[in-house]
Amino acid sequence: MMPVPSGALVWLLRLVSSRDAAHAVVGDACEELSERRSSGHAPRRPALWINLQIARAIGAAVLAGLPRGVRSSGLLLRDAVRTLRGAPSHALFVVLVLAVGITAGTVAFSVVDAVLLKPLPVDQPHELVTISGPDFKRRITPEQYWQIRDHLGSVDALAGRSMYTGSTVTVGSVTAEGSVISASADIFRLLRWSPAIGRFWTAEDDARGETDVAVLGYRFWRERFHGDASVLGERVTVGDLTRTYRVIGVLPEASDRPELDLTSAPLWIPMAVPRSGTGYWGGILARMKPGVSVAQVASDVERIVATPGWRPVVTPLLDGYVSGVRRWMLLALGAAGLVVLIACVNAANLMLTRSSGRSQELAVRASLGASRRRLAATLLAEGLLLSFSATICALLAATAGVHFARTAITAMLPGVFRASTISLNGRVLAAAAAAAVVTGILVSLVPAWQTSRAPLSSLLKDATAASTGRRRWRSAFLVTEIATVVVLLVVSWLFVVSLIKVVGLDLGIERANLIAVSPRMEFQGSVDEVKSRLDVLPGVSSVAVSIGASTPLIGRAFHGAWGTTTLRRADAPAGADGAPPVSALDYRVTSNYFDVAGIRFRRGHTWPVEPEFNSTAVVLDEQAARQLFGDVDPLGLTLRRSDPDGIYTVVGTVPHVYSRGPEETGPPSAYFAMRPNPARKFASLLVKTSKPADEMLPLVNHALKSLAPRTPPSEPFVFLADDAVKVITATRRFNAGLMSAFGLVGVLIGAAGVYAVMASFVVQQTREIGVRLALGATPLRIQRSVLAQAWRHLLAGLAIGVPIAWWLSRGFTSLLFQVSGTDASVYLGVSTVLMLVGVVAAWVPARRAANVDPLTSLRQG
Amino acid sequence: MPPRPSATPVGEFELLVLLATLSLRDGAYPLSIARDIEGRTGRRAARGAVLITLERLEEKDLVSSRYGDPTPERGGRPKRFFQVNARGKRAVRAALDRIETMTTGLEAVLKPRSR
């Protein structure tokens, strides 16, 4: 009985040799086995023996095949290197184009990966959600918090938490500045931490009212206490508060993630949410049960809270950190993808141009016995060699690029989540390597396919036979490339226009030479003293004081509160349907505020300085005036304000001030006279300078040194209005810069593509051009016909690219400002730019065509 | 005048395989070749080694192979028969000539080593 060899081994053997050869080998083994049996030397386990024989044959075949494969790849590689060395500028250009594309892709992917894609460094981060909703802190009472806490079945754990940044923390004899997190006891179970030393507070501690305990952050403990366990029991104070806490534990090492503010605070204290009444508590963090969806949690919370008209917002924790940047970062990644696409198509085109020039060389090699497969393999090897060189260049460039991106993002866009962790990581490297291989194959696929397909006789006879087909491919590639450039250009155009509109918007205040003294806490002296010090400072022209709502722009860019008041027409009875109340920012200012801030009066004027104490004057911005009084001239009309109640007379109207920057719609503003109060210690001051404000900034700081608020010294309280605008528009500027960089690279590569293709067309048509010239065509006509070819490609590219761009632009309308993807002007601009660039790129080949010498060209043919 | 292209050089084991293939005529396949070498020289010749050598010789275009009909004692699998072609024969002759040339005058030295 003949044993049956393992099917898998036979299959492997067939893989490394051939079907028949494998059969013959197995047959030999079988025959030897039967021979051994008849001679009495049969192996003890025939099946094992026969499989061993096959395994040996596989090994031998692999070993025998390996040097051959290596040898022939070596030859291929040598050929490829020689060919590329033969045309170094061409090879260099292909490598450069590919490297630019891959670098753009790698850098963009690195940034997006680090900021958006990496999971949060906590256990099962996708289960963590925050629960909030519109006007959350006012609409949801502590009582409702407890209802959610006790009855929400779709979550495993739920904790209230809030964070105080920039606090001064004293633990024993150590004082540090940092964040303090106040959280309910479940936070530790929710984050799945157990203490490094000591213990965490528990829900029972909270319930008993034992909330004078504290837990230290791991890094803080390591760095400031050198990991000493004797820190347990130390006294803790926060800021100037008289309340003291006692250290009971330290967070585990797993919490030490500096990029995540959720976990990196040096001090954690209990949050005691009262069972009833009112009281401040922060947001809700929850861990969903496995398999539960965000929507399910939201509907459960809505049912429990049962507040009509209020819908909770449940967001995955990561979303809360990255929602602000997600859309534009993905868009940037998309734009980088387009750059990669353009680069690849361009490289493919360049390869095609080259291979059509080499048709005859390839034909000669074919006639000398090189197989089609071998020729195709040569082209493939060239493509891979080029793309691997490009990848190496790109990785070097990307290392620098990622470093640059990290520096640029952390400097220009403070607050981008995890920006400091941006780095070239393994995933990115793998993506880049894959890009290179795919590019290499793509780049050489078409030439290789064409070479292996064209009949040999025609290849030998005339290069043009094969190149007609190739020309069609090149046209198709060029049109694809132009279409992609169009899309990229439209996107970057939209962003640049948005930036121009944002920067050009009249914010309602004159921010040149404007300094704001805007502290977070009280001055160490009266506001009047602060003002008088500023008044006498050389270079200061005038100083205004405001309380109530925060200084425009500064409050948005740095810190601030937006106190509002409710206004009604005084002639309308309260609560009447006819006169809905208007909510307006509640500014209480000195009468020179408008002058200092550069707010120009539309109607009326400010109130006189003297009777400020009893002034009932109010200045409204146009929006508030229109909402209250419609189109009637509001001057002299009266209104009633709430909290504190009072009747005020409108003395003037001013334009709307974009307090929260150009892109956010805030409520309208109402300006009341500020009552003088010598004891006042908290206010914001606006300072108009006659010298450049940035020179005045250190002087102002110096003058106020002894009166500076008791905030940490690193926290500024004097700001330039210009800086505030810079902070507010930082993302916008960064996006526009990034997009225009991508657009520029795209246009440059595209122009190079047009040039290369047109140049190769001209070379191919030299003979035809010679004939036409000989038959009397003028050089100008020839030149025009080459340009017309370029135009045809450009028009075709526009025809494809514009609808795609139009369709795509609807996806990111929310990222644009006062411009949309449907604006005809955008497409007009892009078309003009593209046509101009295309014609310039085609100009040189066209000139070359016109200068063809008919005699030479005819002889060449 | 350019030198005449010399025959492809072959190694010792290759020479043995070629000679065995020649002597087995139409019945030369790896197993029989291995048996032939072992039987006549006493030197151990593994079937696998013979096959690889044959394949190398085939790549050098000194032998060619064809597949025979399946036989039952081989589990219904065909034999792979090898045949030495003209180039192969030339290579064998050249190799033997070289050995003969090199052994001329060494008869006295080599004599004591009797079989």
PDB file of C-alpha atoms in Angstrom, chain A residues 632-808:
ATOM      1  CA  VAL A 632     -37.110 103.519  14.297  1.00  0.00           C
ATOM      2  CA  ASP A 633     -34.366 105.973  15.226  1.00  0.00           C
ATOM      3  CA  PRO A 634     -33.583 104.820  18.781  1.00  0.00           C
ATOM      4  CA  LEU A 635     -32.068 108.093  19.991  1.00  0.00           C
ATOM      5  CA  GLY A 636     -33.944 109.350  23.028  1.00  0.00           C
ATOM      6  CA  LEU A 637     -35.980 106.160  23.408  1.00  0.00           C
ATOM      7  CA  THR A 638     -35.941 104.364  26.731  1.00  0.00           C
ATOM      8  CA  LEU A 639     -35.325 100.770  27.680  1.00  0.00           C
ATOM      9  CA  ARG A 640     -35.521  98.699  30.814  1.00  0.00           C
ATOM     10  CA  ARG A 641     -32.669  96.471  31.847  1.00  0.00           C
ATOM     11  CA  SER A 642     -32.743  93.687  34.377  1.00  0.00           C
ATOM     12  CA  ASP A 643     -30.327  92.779  37.166  1.00  0.00           C
ATOM     13  CA  PRO A 644     -29.907  95.507  38.358  1.00  0.00           C
ATOM     14  CA  ASP A 645     -33.227  96.894  37.228  1.00  0.00           C
ATOM     15  CA  GLY A 646     -33.352 100.334  35.707  1.00  0.00           C
ATOM     16  CA  ILE A 647     -34.683 102.540  32.954  1.00  0.00           C
ATOM     17  CA  TYR A 648     -32.097 103.919  30.532  1.00  0.00           C
ATOM     18  CA  THR A 649     -32.195 106.355  27.659  1.00  0.00           C
ATOM     19  CA  VAL A 650     -30.448 105.587  24.406  1.00  0.00           C
ATOM     20  CA  VAL A 651     -27.901 108.332  23.670  1.00  0.00           C
ATOM     21  CA  GLY A 652     -26.116 106.775  20.752  1.00  0.00           C
ATOM     22  CA  THR A 653     -25.634 103.786  18.478  1.00  0.00           C
ATOM     23  CA  VAL A 654     -22.385 102.205  17.393  1.00  0.00           C
ATOM     24  CA  PRO A 655     -21.520  99.451  14.885  1.00  0.00           C
ATOM     25  CA  HIS A 656     -21.599  95.838  16.018  1.00  0.00           C
ATOM     26  CA  VAL A 657     -18.333  94.751  17.614  1.00  0.00           C
ATOM     27  CA  TYR A 658     -17.202  91.224  16.869  1.00  0.00           C
ATOM     28  CA  SER A 659     -16.180  90.594  20.466  1.00  0.00           C
ATOM     29  CA  ARG A 660     -15.524  86.919  19.866  1.00  0.00           C
ATOM     30  CA  GLY A 661     -13.583  87.454  16.670  1.00  0.00           C
ATOM     31  CA  PRO A 662     -14.636  87.526  13.047  1.00  0.00           C
ATOM     32  CA  GLU A 663     -15.961  83.998  12.847  1.00  0.00           C
ATOM     33  CA  GLU A 664     -18.167  83.682  15.883  1.00  0.00           C
ATOM     34  CA  THR A 665     -21.511  85.335  16.244  1.00  0.00           C
ATOM     35  CA  GLY A 666     -21.878  86.742  19.707  1.00  0.00           C
ATOM     36  CA  PRO A 667     -24.794  88.611  21.216  1.00  0.00           C
ATOM     37  CA  PRO A 668     -25.102  92.366  20.587  1.00  0.00           C
ATOM     38  CA  SER A 669     -23.583  94.793  23.069  1.00  0.00           C
ATOM     39  CA  ALA A 670     -25.065  97.412  25.367  1.00  0.00           C
ATOM     40  CA  TYR A 671     -22.793  99.998  26.993  1.00  0.00           C
ATOM     41  CA  PHE A 672     -23.778 101.606  30.271  1.00  0.00           C
ATOM     42  CA  ALA A 673     -21.934 104.241  32.267  1.00  0.00           C
ATOM     43  CA  MET A 674     -19.654 102.728  34.888  1.00  0.00           C
ATOM     44  CA  ARG A 675     -20.329 104.070  38.380  1.00  0.00           C
ATOM     45  CA  PRO A 676     -17.138 105.431  39.941  1.00  0.00           C
ATOM     46  CA  ASN A 677     -16.021 103.384  42.940  1.00  0.00           C
ATOM     47  CA  PRO A 678     -12.652 104.123  44.571  1.00  0.00           C
ATOM     48  CA  ALA A 679     -12.643 100.730  46.281  1.00  0.00           C
ATOM     49  CA  ARG A 680     -12.963  98.820  43.015  1.00  0.00           C
ATOM     50  CA  LYS A 681     -10.075  96.428  42.461  1.00  0.00           C
ATOM     51  CA  PHE A 682     -11.258  94.438  39.475  1.00  0.00           C
ATOM     52  CA  ALA A 683     -11.711  95.849  35.986  1.00  0.00           C
ATOM     53  CA  SER A 684     -10.305  95.716  32.485  1.00  0.00           C
ATOM     54  CA  LEU A 685      -8.532  98.698  31.019  1.00  0.00           C
ATOM     55  CA  LEU A 686      -8.083  99.635  27.405  1.00  0.00           C
ATOM     56  CA  VAL A 687      -4.993 101.679  26.634  1.00  0.00           C
ATOM     57  CA  LYS A 688      -4.530 103.625  23.429  1.00  0.00           C
ATOM     58  CA  THR A 689      -0.878 104.359  22.748  1.00  0.00           C
ATOM     59  CA  SER A 690       0.737 106.909  20.533  1.00  0.00           C
ATOM     60  CA  LYS A 691       3.804 104.713  20.104  1.00  0.00           C
ATOM     61  CA  PRO A 692       3.706 101.195  18.605  1.00  0.00           C
ATOM     62  CA  ALA A 693       1.843  99.009  21.064  1.00  0.00           C
ATOM     63  CA  ASP A 694       4.405  96.195  21.100  1.00  0.00           C
ATOM     64  CA  GLU A 695       7.035  98.673  22.334  1.00  0.00           C
ATOM     65  CA  MET A 696       4.666  99.893  25.028  1.00  0.00           C
ATOM     66  CA  LEU A 697       3.807  96.417  26.305  1.00  0.00           C
ATOM     67  CA  PRO A 698       6.887  95.979  28.546  1.00  0.00           C
ATOM     68  CA  LEU A 699       6.517  99.560  29.848  1.00  0.00           C
ATOM     69  CA  VAL A 700       2.903  98.939  30.838  1.00  0.00           C
ATOM     70  CA  ASN A 701       3.870  95.684  32.509  1.00  0.00           C
ATOM     71  CA  HIS A 702       6.654  97.423  34.393  1.00  0.00           C
ATOM     72  CA  ALA A 703       4.438 100.302  35.500  1.00  0.00           C
ATOM     73  CA  LEU A 704       1.862  97.891  36.930  1.00  0.00           C
ATOM     74  CA  LYS A 705       4.332  95.534  38.521  1.00  0.00           C
ATOM     75  CA  SER A 706       3.513  96.351  42.118  1.00  0.00           C
ATOM     76  CA  LEU A 707      -0.236  96.290  41.430  1.00  0.00           C
ATOM     77  CA  ALA A 708      -0.263  93.055  39.402  1.00  0.00           C
ATOM     78  CA  PRO A 709      -2.997  90.587  40.318  1.00  0.00           C
ATOM     79  CA  ARG A 710      -2.095  87.547  42.394  1.00  0.00           C
ATOM     80  CA  THR A 711      -2.192  85.232  39.448  1.00  0.00           C
ATOM     81  CA  PRO A 712       0.845  83.058  38.725  1.00  0.00           C
ATOM     82  CA  PRO A 713       3.690  85.246  37.439  1.00  0.00           C
ATOM     83  CA  SER A 714       3.812  83.252  34.205  1.00  0.00           C
ATOM     84  CA  GLU A 715       0.257  84.261  33.395  1.00  0.00           C
ATOM     85  CA  PRO A 716       0.137  87.551  31.484  1.00  0.00           C
ATOM     86  CA  PHE A 717      -2.547  90.144  32.163  1.00  0.00           C
ATOM     87  CA  VAL A 718      -1.481  92.790  29.641  1.00  0.00           C
ATOM     88  CA  PHE A 719      -2.247  91.957  26.018  1.00  0.00           C
ATOM     89  CA  LEU A 720      -1.986  93.466  22.571  1.00  0.00           C
ATOM     90  CA  ALA A 721      -5.301  93.583  20.743  1.00  0.00           C
ATOM     91  CA  ASP A 722      -3.406  92.538  17.619  1.00  0.00           C
ATOM     92  CA  ASP A 723      -2.149  89.429  19.395  1.00  0.00           C
ATOM     93  CA  ALA A 724      -5.684  88.529  20.340  1.00  0.00           C
ATOM     94  CA  VAL A 725      -6.724  88.672  16.707  1.00  0.00           C
ATOM     95  CA  LYS A 726      -3.696  86.589  15.815  1.00  0.00           C
ATOM     96  CA  VAL A 727      -4.684  83.963  18.367  1.00  0.00           C
ATOM     97  CA  ILE A 728      -8.291  83.964  17.213  1.00  0.00           C
ATOM     98  CA  THR A 729      -7.387  83.632  13.540  1.00  0.00           C
ATOM     99  CA  ALA A 730      -4.456  81.250  14.087  1.00  0.00           C
ATOM    100  CA  THR A 731      -6.224  78.154  12.796  1.00  0.00           C
ATOM    101  CA  ARG A 732      -7.519  80.084   9.832  1.00  0.00           C
ATOM    102  CA  ARG A 733      -4.070  81.393   8.960  1.00  0.00           C
ATOM    103  CA  PHE A 734      -2.479  78.008   9.454  1.00  0.00           C
ATOM    104  CA  ASN A 735      -5.055  76.317   7.240  1.00  0.00           C
ATOM    105  CA  ALA A 736      -4.706  78.882   4.507  1.00  0.00           C
ATOM    106  CA  GLY A 737      -0.912  78.595   4.669  1.00  0.00           C
ATOM    107  CA  LEU A 738      -1.038  74.827   4.557  1.00  0.00           C
ATOM    108  CA  MET A 739      -3.556  74.703   1.752  1.00  0.00           C
ATOM    109  CA  SER A 740      -1.750  77.278  -0.338  1.00  0.00           C
ATOM    110  CA  ALA A 741       1.490  75.339   0.149  1.00  0.00           C
ATOM    111  CA  PHE A 742      -0.232  72.219  -1.104  1.00  0.00           C
ATOM    112  CA  GLY A 743      -1.810  74.190  -3.942  1.00  0.00           C
ATOM    113  CA  LEU A 744       1.533  75.680  -4.931  1.00  0.00           C
ATOM    114  CA  VAL A 745       3.279  72.307  -4.926  1.00  0.00           C
ATOM    115  CA  GLY A 746       0.416  70.875  -6.965  1.00  0.00           C
ATOM    116  CA  VAL A 747       0.580  73.664  -9.519  1.00  0.00           C
ATOM    117  CA  LEU A 748       4.372  73.384  -9.807  1.00  0.00           C
ATOM    118  CA  ILE A 749       4.281  69.637 -10.347  1.00  0.00           C
ATOM    119  CA  GLY A 750       1.364  70.081 -12.725  1.00  0.00           C
ATOM    120  CA  ALA A 751       3.265  72.698 -14.717  1.00  0.00           C
ATOM    121  CA  ALA A 752       6.249  70.365 -14.880  1.00  0.00           C
ATOM    122  CA  GLY A 753       3.912  67.670 -16.164  1.00  0.00           C
ATOM    123  CA  VAL A 754       2.529  69.887 -18.910  1.00  0.00           C
ATOM    124  CA  TYR A 755       6.050  70.847 -19.871  1.00  0.00           C
ATOM    125  CA  ALA A 756       7.340  67.281 -19.979  1.00  0.00           C
ATOM    126  CA  VAL A 757       4.446  65.928 -21.998  1.00  0.00           C
ATOM    127  CA  MET A 758       4.424  68.774 -24.476  1.00  0.00           C
ATOM    128  CA  ALA A 759       8.172  68.514 -24.883  1.00  0.00           C
ATOM    129  CA  SER A 760       7.932  64.819 -25.635  1.00  0.00           C
ATOM    130  CA  PHE A 761       5.089  65.379 -28.082  1.00  0.00           C
ATOM    131  CA  VAL A 762       7.223  67.918 -29.886  1.00  0.00           C
ATOM    132  CA  VAL A 763      10.146  65.489 -30.041  1.00  0.00           C
ATOM    133  CA  GLN A 764       7.892  62.837 -31.485  1.00  0.00           C
ATOM    134  CA  GLN A 765       6.362  65.180 -33.984  1.00  0.00           C
ATOM    135  CA  THR A 766       9.681  66.600 -35.128  1.00  0.00           C
ATOM    136  CA  ARG A 767       9.406  64.903 -38.470  1.00  0.00           C
ATOM    137  CA  GLU A 768       5.827  65.969 -39.012  1.00  0.00           C
ATOM    138  CA  ILE A 769       6.718  69.510 -38.017  1.00  0.00           C
ATOM    139  CA  GLY A 770       9.624  69.404 -40.450  1.00  0.00           C
ATOM    140  CA  VAL A 771       7.290  68.385 -43.244  1.00  0.00           C
ATOM    141  CA  ARG A 772       4.820  71.080 -42.381  1.00  0.00           C
ATOM    142  CA  LEU A 773       7.570  73.690 -42.261  1.00  0.00           C
ATOM    143  CA  ALA A 774       8.921  72.452 -45.567  1.00  0.00           C
ATOM    144  CA  LEU A 775       5.437  72.767 -47.039  1.00  0.00           C
ATOM    145  CA  GLY A 776       5.295  76.391 -45.994  1.00  0.00           C
ATOM    146  CA  ALA A 777       3.842  76.521 -42.475  1.00  0.00           C
ATOM    147  CA  THR A 778       5.143  79.492 -40.528  1.00  0.00           C
ATOM    148  CA  PRO A 779       6.977  78.916 -37.234  1.00  0.00           C
ATOM    149  CA  LEU A 780       4.252  80.935 -35.510  1.00  0.00           C
ATOM    150  CA  ARG A 781       1.609  78.497 -36.757  1.00  0.00           C
ATOM    151  CA  ILE A 782       3.627  75.554 -35.483  1.00  0.00           C
ATOM    152  CA  GLN A 783       4.071  77.240 -32.149  1.00  0.00           C
ATOM    153  CA  ARG A 784       0.369  77.907 -31.963  1.00  0.00           C
ATOM    154  CA  SER A 785      -0.507  74.325 -32.746  1.00  0.00           C
ATOM    155  CA  VAL A 786       1.684  73.070 -29.878  1.00  0.00           C
ATOM    156  CA  LEU A 787       0.099  75.596 -27.534  1.00  0.00           C
ATOM    157  CA  ALA A 788      -3.317  74.472 -28.751  1.00  0.00           C
ATOM    158  CA  GLN A 789      -2.468  70.921 -27.767  1.00  0.00           C
ATOM    159  CA  ALA A 790      -1.568  72.143 -24.296  1.00  0.00           C
ATOM    160  CA  TRP A 791      -4.806  74.118 -24.153  1.00  0.00           C
ATOM    161  CA  ARG A 792      -6.836  71.088 -25.095  1.00  0.00           C
ATOM    162  CA  HIS A 793      -5.362  69.131 -22.212  1.00  0.00           C
ATOM    163  CA  LEU A 794      -5.882  72.006 -19.809  1.00  0.00           C
ATOM    164  CA  LEU A 795      -9.504  72.418 -20.881  1.00  0.00           C
ATOM    165  CA  ALA A 796     -10.153  68.703 -20.547  1.00  0.00           C
ATOM    166  CA  GLY A 797      -8.571  68.750 -17.079  1.00  0.00           C
ATOM    167  CA  LEU A 798     -10.717  71.726 -16.078  1.00  0.00           C
ATOM    168  CA  ALA A 799     -13.829  70.062 -17.462  1.00  0.00           C
ATOM    169  CA  ILE A 800     -13.216  67.061 -15.217  1.00  0.00           C
ATOM    170  CA  GLY A 801     -11.730  68.838 -12.212  1.00  0.00           C
ATOM    171  CA  VAL A 802     -14.249  71.672 -11.785  1.00  0.00           C
ATOM    172  CA  PRO A 803     -17.327  69.460 -11.228  1.00  0.00           C
ATOM    173  CA  ILE A 804     -15.347  67.278  -8.822  1.00  0.00           C
ATOM    174  CA  ALA A 805     -14.130  70.333  -6.911  1.00  0.00           C
ATOM    175  CA  TRP A 806     -17.652  71.764  -6.874  1.00  0.00           C
ATOM    176  CA  TRP A 807     -19.023  68.528  -5.503  1.00  0.00           C
ATOM    177  CA  LEU A 808     -16.238  68.146  -2.922  1.00  0.00           C
TER     178      LEU A 808
END
